[in-house]
mmCIF file with all atom_site columns, C-alpha atoms in Angstrom:
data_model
loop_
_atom_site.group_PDB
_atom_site.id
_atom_site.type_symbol
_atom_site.label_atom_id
_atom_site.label_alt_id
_atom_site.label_comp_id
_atom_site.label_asym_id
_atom_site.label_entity_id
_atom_site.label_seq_id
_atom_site.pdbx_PDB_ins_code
_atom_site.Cartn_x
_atom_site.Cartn_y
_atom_site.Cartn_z
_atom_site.occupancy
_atom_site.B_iso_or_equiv
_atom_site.pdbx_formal_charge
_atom_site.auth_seq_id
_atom_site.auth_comp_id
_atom_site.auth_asym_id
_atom_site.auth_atom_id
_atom_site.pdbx_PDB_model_num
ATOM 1   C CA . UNK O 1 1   ? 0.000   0.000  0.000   1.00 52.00 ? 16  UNK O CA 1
ATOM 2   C CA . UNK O 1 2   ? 1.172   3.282  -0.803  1.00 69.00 ? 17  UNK O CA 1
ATOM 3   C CA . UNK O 1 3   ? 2.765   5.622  2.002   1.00 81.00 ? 18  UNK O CA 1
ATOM 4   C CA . UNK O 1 4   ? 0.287   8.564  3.017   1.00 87.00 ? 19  UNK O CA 1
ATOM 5   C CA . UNK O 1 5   ? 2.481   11.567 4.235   1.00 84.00 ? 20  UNK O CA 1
ATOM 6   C CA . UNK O 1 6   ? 1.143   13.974 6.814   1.00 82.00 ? 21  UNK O CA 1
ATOM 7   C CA . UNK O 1 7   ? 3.466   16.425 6.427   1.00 84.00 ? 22  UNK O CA 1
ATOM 8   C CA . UNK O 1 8   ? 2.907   19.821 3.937   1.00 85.00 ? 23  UNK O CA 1
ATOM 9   C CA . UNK O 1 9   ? 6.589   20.139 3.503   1.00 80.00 ? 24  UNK O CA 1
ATOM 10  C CA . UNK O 1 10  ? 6.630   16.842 1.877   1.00 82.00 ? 25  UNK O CA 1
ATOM 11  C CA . UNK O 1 11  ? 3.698   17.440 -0.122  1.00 83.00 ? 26  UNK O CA 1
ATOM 12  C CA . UNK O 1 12  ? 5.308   21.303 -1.754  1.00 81.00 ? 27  UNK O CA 1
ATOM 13  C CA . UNK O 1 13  ? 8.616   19.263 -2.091  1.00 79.00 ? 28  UNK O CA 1
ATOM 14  C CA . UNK O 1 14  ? 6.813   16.635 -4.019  1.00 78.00 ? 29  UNK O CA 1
ATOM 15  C CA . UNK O 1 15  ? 5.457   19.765 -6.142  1.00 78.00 ? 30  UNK O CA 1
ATOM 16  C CA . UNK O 1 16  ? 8.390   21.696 -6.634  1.00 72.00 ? 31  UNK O CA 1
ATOM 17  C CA . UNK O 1 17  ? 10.467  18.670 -8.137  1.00 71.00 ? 32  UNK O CA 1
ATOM 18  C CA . UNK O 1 18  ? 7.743   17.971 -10.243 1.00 62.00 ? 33  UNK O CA 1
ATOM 19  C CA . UNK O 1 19  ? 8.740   21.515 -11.543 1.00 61.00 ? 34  UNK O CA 1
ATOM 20  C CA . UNK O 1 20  ? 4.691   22.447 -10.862 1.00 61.00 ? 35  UNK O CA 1
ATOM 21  C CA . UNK O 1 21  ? 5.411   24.057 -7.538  1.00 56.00 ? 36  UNK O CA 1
ATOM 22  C CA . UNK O 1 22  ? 1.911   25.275 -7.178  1.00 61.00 ? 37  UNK O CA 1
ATOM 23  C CA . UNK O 1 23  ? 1.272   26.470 -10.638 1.00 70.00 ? 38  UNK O CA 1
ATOM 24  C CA . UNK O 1 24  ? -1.666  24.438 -11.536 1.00 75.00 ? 39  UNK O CA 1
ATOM 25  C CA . UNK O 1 25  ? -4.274  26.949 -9.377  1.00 81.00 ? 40  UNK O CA 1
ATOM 26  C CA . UNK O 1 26  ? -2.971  29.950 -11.193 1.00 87.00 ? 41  UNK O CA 1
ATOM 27  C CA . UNK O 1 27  ? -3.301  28.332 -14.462 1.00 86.00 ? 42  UNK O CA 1
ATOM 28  C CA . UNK O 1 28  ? -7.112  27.629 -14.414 1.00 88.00 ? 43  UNK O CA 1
ATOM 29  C CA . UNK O 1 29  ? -8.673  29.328 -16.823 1.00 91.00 ? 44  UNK O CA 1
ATOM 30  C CA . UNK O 1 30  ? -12.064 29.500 -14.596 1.00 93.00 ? 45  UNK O CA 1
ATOM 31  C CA . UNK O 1 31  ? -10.386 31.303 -11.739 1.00 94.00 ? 46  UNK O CA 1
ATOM 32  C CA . UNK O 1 32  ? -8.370  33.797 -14.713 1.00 97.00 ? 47  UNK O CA 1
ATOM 33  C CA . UNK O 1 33  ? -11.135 36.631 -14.252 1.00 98.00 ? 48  UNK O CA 1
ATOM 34  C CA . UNK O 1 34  ? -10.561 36.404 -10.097 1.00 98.00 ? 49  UNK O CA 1
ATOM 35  C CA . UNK O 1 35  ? -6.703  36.501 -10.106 1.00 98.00 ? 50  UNK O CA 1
ATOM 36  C CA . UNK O 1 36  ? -6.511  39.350 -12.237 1.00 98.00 ? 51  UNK O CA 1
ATOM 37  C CA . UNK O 1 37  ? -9.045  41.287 -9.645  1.00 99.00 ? 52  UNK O CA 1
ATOM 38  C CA . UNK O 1 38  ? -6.951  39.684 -6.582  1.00 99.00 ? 53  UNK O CA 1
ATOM 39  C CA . UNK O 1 39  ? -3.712  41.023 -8.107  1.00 98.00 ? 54  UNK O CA 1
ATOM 40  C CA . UNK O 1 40  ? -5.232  44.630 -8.791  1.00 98.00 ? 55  UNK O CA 1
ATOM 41  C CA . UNK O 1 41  ? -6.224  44.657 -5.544  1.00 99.00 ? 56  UNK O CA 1
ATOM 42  C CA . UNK O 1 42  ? -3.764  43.656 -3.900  1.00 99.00 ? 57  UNK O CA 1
ATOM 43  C CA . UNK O 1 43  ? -1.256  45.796 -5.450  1.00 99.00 ? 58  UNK O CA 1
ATOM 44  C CA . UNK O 1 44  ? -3.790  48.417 -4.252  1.00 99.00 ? 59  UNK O CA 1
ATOM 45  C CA . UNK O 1 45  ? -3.553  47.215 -0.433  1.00 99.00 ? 60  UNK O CA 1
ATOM 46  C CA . UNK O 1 46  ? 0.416   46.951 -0.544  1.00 99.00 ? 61  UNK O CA 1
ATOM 47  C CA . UNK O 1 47  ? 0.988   50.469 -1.934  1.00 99.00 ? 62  UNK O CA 1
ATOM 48  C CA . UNK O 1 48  ? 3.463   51.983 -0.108  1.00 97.00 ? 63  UNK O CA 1
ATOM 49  C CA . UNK O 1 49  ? 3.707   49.440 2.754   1.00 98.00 ? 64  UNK O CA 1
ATOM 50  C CA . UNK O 1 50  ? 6.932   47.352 3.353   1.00 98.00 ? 65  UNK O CA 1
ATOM 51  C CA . UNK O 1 51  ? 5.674   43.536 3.480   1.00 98.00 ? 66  UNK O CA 1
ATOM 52  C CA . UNK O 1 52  ? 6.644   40.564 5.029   1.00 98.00 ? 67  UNK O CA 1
ATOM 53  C CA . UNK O 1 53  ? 5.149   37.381 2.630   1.00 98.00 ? 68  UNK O CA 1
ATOM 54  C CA . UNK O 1 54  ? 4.557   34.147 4.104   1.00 98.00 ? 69  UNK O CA 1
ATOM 55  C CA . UNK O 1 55  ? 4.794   31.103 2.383   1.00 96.00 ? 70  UNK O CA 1
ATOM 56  C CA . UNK O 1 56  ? 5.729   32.767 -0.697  1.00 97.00 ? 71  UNK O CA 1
ATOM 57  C CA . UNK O 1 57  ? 5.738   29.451 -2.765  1.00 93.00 ? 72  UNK O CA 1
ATOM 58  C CA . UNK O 1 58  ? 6.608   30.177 -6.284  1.00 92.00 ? 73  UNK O CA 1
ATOM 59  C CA . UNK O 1 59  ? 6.329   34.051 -6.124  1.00 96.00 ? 74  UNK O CA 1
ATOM 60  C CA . UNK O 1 60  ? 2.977   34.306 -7.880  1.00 96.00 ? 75  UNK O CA 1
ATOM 61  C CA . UNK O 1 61  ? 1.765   37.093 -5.527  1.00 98.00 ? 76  UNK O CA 1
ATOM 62  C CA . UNK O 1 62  ? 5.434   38.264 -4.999  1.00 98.00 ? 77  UNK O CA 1
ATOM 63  C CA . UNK O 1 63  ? 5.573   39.907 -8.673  1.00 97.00 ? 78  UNK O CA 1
ATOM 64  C CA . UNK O 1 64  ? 1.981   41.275 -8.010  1.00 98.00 ? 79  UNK O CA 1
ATOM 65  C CA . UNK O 1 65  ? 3.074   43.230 -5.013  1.00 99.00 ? 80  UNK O CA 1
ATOM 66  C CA . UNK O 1 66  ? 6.216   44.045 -6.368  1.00 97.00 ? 81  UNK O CA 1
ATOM 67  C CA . UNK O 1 67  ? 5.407   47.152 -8.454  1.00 95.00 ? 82  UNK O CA 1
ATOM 68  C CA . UNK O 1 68  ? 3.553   48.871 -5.898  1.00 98.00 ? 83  UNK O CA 1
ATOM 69  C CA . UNK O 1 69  ? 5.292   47.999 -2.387  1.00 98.00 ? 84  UNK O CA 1
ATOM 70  C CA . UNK O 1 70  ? 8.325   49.682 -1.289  1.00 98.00 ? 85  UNK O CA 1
ATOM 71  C CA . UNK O 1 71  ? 9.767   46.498 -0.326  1.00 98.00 ? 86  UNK O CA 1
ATOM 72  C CA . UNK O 1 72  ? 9.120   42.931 -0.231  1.00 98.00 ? 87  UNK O CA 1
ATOM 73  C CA . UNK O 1 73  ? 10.517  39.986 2.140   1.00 98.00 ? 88  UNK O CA 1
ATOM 74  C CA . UNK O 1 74  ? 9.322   36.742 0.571   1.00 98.00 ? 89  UNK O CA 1
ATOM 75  C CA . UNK O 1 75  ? 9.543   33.900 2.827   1.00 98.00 ? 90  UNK O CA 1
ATOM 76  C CA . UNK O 1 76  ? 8.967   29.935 2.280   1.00 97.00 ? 91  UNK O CA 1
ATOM 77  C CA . UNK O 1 77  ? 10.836  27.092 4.275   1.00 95.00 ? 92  UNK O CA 1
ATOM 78  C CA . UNK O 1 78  ? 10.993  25.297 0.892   1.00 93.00 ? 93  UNK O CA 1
ATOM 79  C CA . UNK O 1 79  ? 14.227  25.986 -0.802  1.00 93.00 ? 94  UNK O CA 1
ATOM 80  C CA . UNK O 1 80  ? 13.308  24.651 -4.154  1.00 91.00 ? 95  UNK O CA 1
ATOM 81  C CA . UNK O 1 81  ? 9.908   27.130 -4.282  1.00 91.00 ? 96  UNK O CA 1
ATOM 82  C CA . UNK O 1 82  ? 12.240  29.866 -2.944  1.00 94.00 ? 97  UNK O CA 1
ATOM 83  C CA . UNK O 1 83  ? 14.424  28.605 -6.227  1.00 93.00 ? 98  UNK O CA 1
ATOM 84  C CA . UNK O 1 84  ? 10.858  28.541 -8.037  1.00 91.00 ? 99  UNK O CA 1
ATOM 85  C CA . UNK O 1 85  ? 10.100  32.472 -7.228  1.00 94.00 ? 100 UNK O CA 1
ATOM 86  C CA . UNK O 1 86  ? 13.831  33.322 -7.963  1.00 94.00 ? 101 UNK O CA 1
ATOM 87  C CA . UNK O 1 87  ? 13.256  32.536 -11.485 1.00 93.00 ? 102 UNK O CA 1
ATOM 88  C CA . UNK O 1 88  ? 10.667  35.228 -12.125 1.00 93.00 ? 103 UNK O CA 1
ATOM 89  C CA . UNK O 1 89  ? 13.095  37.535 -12.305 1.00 87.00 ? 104 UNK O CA 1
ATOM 90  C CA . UNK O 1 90  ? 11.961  40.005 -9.257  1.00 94.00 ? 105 UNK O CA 1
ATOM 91  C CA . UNK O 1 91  ? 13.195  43.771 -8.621  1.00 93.00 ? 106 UNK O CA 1
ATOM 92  C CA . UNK O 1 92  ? 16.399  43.473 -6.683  1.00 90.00 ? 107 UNK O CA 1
ATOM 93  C CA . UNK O 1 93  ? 15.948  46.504 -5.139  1.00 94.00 ? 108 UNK O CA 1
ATOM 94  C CA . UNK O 1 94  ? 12.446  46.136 -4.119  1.00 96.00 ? 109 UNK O CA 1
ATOM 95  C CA . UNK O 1 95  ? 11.895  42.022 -3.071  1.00 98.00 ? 110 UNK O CA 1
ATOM 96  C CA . UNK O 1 96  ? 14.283  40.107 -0.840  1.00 97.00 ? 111 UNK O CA 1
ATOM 97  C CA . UNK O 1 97  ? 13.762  36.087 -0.555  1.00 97.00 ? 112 UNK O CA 1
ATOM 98  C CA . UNK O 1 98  ? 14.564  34.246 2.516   1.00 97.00 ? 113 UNK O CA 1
ATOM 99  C CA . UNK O 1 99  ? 14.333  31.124 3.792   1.00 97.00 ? 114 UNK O CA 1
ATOM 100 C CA . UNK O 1 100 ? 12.001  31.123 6.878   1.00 97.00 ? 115 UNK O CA 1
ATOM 101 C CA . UNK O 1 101 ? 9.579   29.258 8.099   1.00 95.00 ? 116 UNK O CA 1
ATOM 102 C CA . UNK O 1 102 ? 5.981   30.603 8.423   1.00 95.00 ? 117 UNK O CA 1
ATOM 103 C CA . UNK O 1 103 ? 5.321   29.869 12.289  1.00 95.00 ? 118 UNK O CA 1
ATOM 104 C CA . UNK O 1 104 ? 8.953   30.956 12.930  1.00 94.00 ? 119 UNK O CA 1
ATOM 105 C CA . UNK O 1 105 ? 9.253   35.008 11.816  1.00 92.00 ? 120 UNK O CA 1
ATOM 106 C CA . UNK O 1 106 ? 10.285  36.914 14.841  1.00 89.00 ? 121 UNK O CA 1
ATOM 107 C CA . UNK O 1 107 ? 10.693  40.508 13.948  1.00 83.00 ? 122 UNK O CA 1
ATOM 108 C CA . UNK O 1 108 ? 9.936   43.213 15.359  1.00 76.00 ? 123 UNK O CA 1
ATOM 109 C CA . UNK O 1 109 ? 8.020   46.468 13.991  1.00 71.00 ? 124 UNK O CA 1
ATOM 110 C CA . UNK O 1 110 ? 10.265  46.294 10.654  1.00 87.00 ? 125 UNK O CA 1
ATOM 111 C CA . UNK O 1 111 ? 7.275   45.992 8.574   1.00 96.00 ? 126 UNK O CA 1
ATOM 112 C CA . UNK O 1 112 ? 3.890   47.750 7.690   1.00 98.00 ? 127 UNK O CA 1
ATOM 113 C CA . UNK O 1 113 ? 1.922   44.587 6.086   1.00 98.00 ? 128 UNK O CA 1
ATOM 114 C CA . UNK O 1 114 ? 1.883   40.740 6.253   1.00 98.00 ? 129 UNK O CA 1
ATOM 115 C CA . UNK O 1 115 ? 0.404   39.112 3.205   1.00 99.00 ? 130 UNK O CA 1
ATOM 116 C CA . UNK O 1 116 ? -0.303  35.029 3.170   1.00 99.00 ? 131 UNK O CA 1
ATOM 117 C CA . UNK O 1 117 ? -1.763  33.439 0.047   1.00 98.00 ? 132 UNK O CA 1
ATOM 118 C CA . UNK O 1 118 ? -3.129  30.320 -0.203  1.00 97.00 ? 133 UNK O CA 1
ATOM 119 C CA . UNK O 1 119 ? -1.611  29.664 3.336   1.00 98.00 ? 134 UNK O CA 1
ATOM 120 C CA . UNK O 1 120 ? -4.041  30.376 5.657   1.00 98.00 ? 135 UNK O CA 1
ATOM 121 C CA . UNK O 1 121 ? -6.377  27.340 5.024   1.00 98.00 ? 136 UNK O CA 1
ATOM 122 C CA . UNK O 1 122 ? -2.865  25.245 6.264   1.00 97.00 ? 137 UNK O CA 1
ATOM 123 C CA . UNK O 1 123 ? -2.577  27.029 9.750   1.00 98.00 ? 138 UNK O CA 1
ATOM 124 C CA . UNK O 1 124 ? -4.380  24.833 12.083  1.00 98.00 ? 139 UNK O CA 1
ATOM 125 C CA . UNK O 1 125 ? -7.050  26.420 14.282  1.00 98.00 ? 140 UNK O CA 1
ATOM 126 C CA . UNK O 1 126 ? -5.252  26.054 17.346  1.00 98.00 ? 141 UNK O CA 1
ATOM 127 C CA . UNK O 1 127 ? -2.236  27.528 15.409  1.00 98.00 ? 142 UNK O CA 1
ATOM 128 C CA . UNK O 1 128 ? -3.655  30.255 14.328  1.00 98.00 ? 143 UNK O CA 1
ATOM 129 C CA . UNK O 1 129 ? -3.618  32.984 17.811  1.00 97.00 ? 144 UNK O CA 1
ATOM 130 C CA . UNK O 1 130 ? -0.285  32.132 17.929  1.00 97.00 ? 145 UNK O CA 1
ATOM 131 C CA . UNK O 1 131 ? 0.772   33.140 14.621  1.00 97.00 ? 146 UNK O CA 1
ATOM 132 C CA . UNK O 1 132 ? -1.471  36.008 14.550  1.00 97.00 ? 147 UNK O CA 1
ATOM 133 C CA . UNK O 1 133 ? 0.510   37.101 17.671  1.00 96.00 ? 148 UNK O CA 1
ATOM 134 C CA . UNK O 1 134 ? 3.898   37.241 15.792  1.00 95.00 ? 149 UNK O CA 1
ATOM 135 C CA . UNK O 1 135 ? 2.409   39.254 13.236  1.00 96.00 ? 150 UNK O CA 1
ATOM 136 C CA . UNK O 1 136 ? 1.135   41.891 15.204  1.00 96.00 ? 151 UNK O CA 1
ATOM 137 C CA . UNK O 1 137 ? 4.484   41.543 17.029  1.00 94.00 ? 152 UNK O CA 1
ATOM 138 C CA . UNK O 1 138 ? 6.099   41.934 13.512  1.00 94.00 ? 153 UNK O CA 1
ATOM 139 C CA . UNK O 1 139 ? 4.382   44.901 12.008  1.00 95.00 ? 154 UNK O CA 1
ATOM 140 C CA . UNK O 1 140 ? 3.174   46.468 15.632  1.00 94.00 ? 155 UNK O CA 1
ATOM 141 C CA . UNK O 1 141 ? -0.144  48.326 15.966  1.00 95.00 ? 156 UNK O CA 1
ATOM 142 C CA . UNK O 1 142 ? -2.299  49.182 12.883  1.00 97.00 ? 157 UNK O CA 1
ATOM 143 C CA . UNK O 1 143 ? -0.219  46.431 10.615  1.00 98.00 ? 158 UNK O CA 1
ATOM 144 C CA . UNK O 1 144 ? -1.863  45.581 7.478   1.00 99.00 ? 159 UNK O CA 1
ATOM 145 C CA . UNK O 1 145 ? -3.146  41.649 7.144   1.00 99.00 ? 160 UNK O CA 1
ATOM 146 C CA . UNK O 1 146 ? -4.222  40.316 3.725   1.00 99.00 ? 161 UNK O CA 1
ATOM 147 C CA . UNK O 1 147 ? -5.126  36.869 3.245   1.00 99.00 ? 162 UNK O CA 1
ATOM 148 C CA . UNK O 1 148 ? -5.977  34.943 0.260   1.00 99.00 ? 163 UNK O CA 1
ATOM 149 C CA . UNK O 1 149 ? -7.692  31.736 -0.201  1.00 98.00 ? 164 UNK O CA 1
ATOM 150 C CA . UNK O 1 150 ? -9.666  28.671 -2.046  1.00 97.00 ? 165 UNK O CA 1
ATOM 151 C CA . UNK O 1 151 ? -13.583 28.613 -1.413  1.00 97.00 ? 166 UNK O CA 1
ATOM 152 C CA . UNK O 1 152 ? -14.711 25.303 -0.986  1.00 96.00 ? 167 UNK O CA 1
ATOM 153 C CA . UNK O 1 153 ? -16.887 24.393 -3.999  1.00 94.00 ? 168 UNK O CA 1
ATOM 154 C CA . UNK O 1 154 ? -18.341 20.740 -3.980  1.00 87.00 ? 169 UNK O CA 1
ATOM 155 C CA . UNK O 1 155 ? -17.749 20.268 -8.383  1.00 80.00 ? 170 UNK O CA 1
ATOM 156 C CA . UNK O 1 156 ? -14.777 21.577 -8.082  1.00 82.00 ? 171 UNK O CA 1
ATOM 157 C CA . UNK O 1 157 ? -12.441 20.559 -4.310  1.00 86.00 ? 172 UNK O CA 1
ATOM 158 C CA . UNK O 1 158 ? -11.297 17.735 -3.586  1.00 86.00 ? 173 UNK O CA 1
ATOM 159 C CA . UNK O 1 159 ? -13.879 16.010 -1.042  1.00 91.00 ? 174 UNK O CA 1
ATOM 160 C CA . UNK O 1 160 ? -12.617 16.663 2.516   1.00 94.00 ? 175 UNK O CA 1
ATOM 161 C CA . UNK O 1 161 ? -11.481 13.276 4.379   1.00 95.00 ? 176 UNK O CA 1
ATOM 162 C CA . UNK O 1 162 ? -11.789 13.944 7.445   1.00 97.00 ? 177 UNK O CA 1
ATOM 163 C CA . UNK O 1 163 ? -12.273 16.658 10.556  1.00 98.00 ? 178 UNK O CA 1
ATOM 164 C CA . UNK O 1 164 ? -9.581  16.148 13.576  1.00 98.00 ? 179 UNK O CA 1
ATOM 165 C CA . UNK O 1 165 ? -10.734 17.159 16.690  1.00 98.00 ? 180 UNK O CA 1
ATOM 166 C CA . UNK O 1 166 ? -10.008 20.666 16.679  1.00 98.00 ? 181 UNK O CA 1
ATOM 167 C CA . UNK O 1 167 ? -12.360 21.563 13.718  1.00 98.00 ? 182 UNK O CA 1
ATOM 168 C CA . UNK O 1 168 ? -9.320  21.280 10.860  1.00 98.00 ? 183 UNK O CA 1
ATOM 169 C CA . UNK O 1 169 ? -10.243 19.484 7.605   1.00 98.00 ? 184 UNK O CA 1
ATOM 170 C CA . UNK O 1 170 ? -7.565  17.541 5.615   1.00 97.00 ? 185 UNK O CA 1
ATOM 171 C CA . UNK O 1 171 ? -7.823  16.244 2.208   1.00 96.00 ? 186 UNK O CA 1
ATOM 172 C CA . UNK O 1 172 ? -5.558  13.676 0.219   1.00 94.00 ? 187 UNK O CA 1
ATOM 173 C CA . UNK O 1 173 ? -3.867  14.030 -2.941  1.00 90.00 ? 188 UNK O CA 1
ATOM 174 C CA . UNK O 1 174 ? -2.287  11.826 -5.289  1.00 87.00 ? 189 UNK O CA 1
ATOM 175 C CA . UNK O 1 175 ? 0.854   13.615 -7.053  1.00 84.00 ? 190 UNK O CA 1
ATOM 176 C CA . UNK O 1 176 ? 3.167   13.043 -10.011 1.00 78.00 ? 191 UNK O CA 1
ATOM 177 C CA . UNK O 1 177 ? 5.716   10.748 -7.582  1.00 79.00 ? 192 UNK O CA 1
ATOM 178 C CA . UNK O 1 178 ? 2.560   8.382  -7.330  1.00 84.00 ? 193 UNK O CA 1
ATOM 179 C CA . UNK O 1 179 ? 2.602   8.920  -3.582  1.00 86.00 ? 194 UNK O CA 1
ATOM 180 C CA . UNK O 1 180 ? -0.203  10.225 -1.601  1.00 91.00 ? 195 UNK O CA 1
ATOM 181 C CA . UNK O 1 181 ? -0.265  13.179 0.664   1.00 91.00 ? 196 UNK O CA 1
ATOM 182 C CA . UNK O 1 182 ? -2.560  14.503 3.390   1.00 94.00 ? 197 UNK O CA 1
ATOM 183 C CA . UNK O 1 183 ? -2.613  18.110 4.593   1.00 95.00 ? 198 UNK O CA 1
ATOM 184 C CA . UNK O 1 184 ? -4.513  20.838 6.538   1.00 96.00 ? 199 UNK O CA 1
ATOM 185 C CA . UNK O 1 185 ? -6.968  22.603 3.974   1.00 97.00 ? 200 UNK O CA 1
ATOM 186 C CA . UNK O 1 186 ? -9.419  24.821 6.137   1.00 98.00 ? 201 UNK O CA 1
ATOM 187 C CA . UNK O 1 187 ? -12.450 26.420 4.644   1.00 98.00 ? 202 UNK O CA 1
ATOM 188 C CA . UNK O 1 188 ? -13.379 29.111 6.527   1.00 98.00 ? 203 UNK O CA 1
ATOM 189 C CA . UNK O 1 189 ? -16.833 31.261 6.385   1.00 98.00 ? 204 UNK O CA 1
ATOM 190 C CA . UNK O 1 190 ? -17.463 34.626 6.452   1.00 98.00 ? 205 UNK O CA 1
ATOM 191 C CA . UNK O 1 191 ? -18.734 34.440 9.838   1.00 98.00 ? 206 UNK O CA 1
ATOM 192 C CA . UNK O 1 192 ? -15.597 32.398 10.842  1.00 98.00 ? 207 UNK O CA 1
ATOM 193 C CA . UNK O 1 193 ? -13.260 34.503 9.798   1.00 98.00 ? 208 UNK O CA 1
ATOM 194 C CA . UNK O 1 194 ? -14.839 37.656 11.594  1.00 98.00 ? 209 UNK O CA 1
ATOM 195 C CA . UNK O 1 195 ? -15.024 35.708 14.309  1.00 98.00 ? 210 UNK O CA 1
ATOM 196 C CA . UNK O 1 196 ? -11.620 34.629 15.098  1.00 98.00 ? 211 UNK O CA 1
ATOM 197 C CA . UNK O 1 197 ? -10.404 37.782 13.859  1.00 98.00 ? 212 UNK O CA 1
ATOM 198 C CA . UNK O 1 198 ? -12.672 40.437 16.099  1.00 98.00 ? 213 UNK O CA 1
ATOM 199 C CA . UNK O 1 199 ? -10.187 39.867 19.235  1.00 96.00 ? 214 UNK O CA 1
ATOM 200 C CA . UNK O 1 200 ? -7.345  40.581 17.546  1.00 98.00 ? 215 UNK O CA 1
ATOM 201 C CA . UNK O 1 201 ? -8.009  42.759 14.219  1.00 98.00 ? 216 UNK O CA 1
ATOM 202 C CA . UNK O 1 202 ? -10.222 46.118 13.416  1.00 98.00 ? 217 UNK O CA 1
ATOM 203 C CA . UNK O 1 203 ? -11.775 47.385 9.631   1.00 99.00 ? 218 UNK O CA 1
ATOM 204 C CA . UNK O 1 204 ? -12.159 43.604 8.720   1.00 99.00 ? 219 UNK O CA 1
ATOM 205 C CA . UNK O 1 205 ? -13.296 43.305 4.850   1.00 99.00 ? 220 UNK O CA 1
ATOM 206 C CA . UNK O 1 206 ? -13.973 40.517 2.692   1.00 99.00 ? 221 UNK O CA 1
ATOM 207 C CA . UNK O 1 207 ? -14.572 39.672 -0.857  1.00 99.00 ? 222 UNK O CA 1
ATOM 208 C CA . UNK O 1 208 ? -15.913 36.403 -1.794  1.00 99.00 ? 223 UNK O CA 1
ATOM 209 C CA . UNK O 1 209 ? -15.486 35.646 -5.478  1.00 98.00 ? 224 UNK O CA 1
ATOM 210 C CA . UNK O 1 210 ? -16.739 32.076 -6.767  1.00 97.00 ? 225 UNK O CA 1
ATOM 211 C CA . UNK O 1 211 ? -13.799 29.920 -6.309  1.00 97.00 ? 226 UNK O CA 1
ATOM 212 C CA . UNK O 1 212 ? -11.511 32.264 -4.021  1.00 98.00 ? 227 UNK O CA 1
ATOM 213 C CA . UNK O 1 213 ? -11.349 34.885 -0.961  1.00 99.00 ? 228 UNK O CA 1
ATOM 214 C CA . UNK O 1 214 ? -9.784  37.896 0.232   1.00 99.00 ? 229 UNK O CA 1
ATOM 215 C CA . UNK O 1 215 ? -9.400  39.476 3.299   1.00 99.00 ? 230 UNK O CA 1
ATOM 216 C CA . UNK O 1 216 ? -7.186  42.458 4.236   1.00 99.00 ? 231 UNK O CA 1
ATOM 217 C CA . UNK O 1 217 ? -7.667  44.425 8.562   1.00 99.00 ? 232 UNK O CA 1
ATOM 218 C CA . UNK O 1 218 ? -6.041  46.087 10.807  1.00 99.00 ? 233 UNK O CA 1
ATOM 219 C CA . UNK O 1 219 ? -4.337  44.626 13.596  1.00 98.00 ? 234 UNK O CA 1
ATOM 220 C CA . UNK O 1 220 ? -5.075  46.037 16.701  1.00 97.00 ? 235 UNK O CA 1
#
């Protein structure tokens, strides 16, 4: 029987040396429409802000931040998507790429905005006021949050496969390798989001598109 891996790491690896490293969302020619509003508006969000990007993968929201930030830090702990978002050819003088690990940043006030996509749905819930803590800590009162992520749409996810005990939701994927991987993908509402944001965030907006969602606050 084949191996199921549990851990993420594994499962970008598997990506990433399959030379896909993510690419297969932003390729979709359903979801073409919604990037090109996500990228407008997030260039909007970032102008003028110095941002700190977790889980940068292969850069994809990197290059749309790039021309309106006035500096970027792109993080991944994945050395061969870090390789992936290299390639794209970035502004030297504006984006910086560094090795770190997501749960792991520990700056302090050296930066305006924190933007995650397609991240957030990994973070388990009883992750999450953790992390949210270092990024407050990070870009200190006021700090800029945008998150981006995948709607759950029954034609069109993979079926979830099970619910731990904390609330998360994992699915399994077969890759190119032939082996099978299990992760975190979280699918929160509306209602969730403000929820678990109203202790900790202010001027909380979202926009729900069909297959994706963003939301940018405030930290408090």
């Amino acid at each position: 029987m084949t191996t199921l891996h549990t851990e993420l790491s594994a499962y970008y690896t598997s990506l990433a040396t399959a030379n896909q490293c993510g690419e297969r969302v932003y390729a979709q020619p359903d979801r073409q429409d919604e990037f090109a509003l996500l990228r407008e508006r997030v260039a909007e969000l970032v102008q003028g802000h110095k941002v700190l990007e977790l889980a940068c993968g292969s850069g994809y929201w990197t290059a749309a931040m790039a021309g309106a930030a006035d500096l970027v830090l792109a993080t991944d702990n994945n050395p061969l998507m870090l390789k992936a978002a290299q390639a794209r050819d970035l502004p030297g003088q504006k984006v910086q790429l560094a090795q770190i690990d997501a749960f792991e940043v520990d700056f302090a006030n050296d930066y305006t905005a924190c933007f995650a996509g397609f991240f957030w749905a990994h973070v388990k819930r009883e992750q999450q006021t953790d992390l949210l803590a270092r990024l407050r800590k990070i870009t200190g009162k006021d700090g800029l949050l945008i998150l981006i992520d995948d709607n759950y749409l029954e034609a069109d996810t993979a079926p979830v496969a099970r619910t731990d005990a904390e609330g998360n939701t994992y699915q399994i994927e077969t890759l190119a390798d032939g082996e099978r991987y299990e992760y975190v993908k979280n699918f929160p509402t509306d209602s969730a989001l403000r929820k678990k944001f109203a202790g900790v965030a202010k001027d909380i907006r979202i926009l729900r598109l069909q297959h994706m969602w963003l939301m940018s606050c405030r930290l408090k």
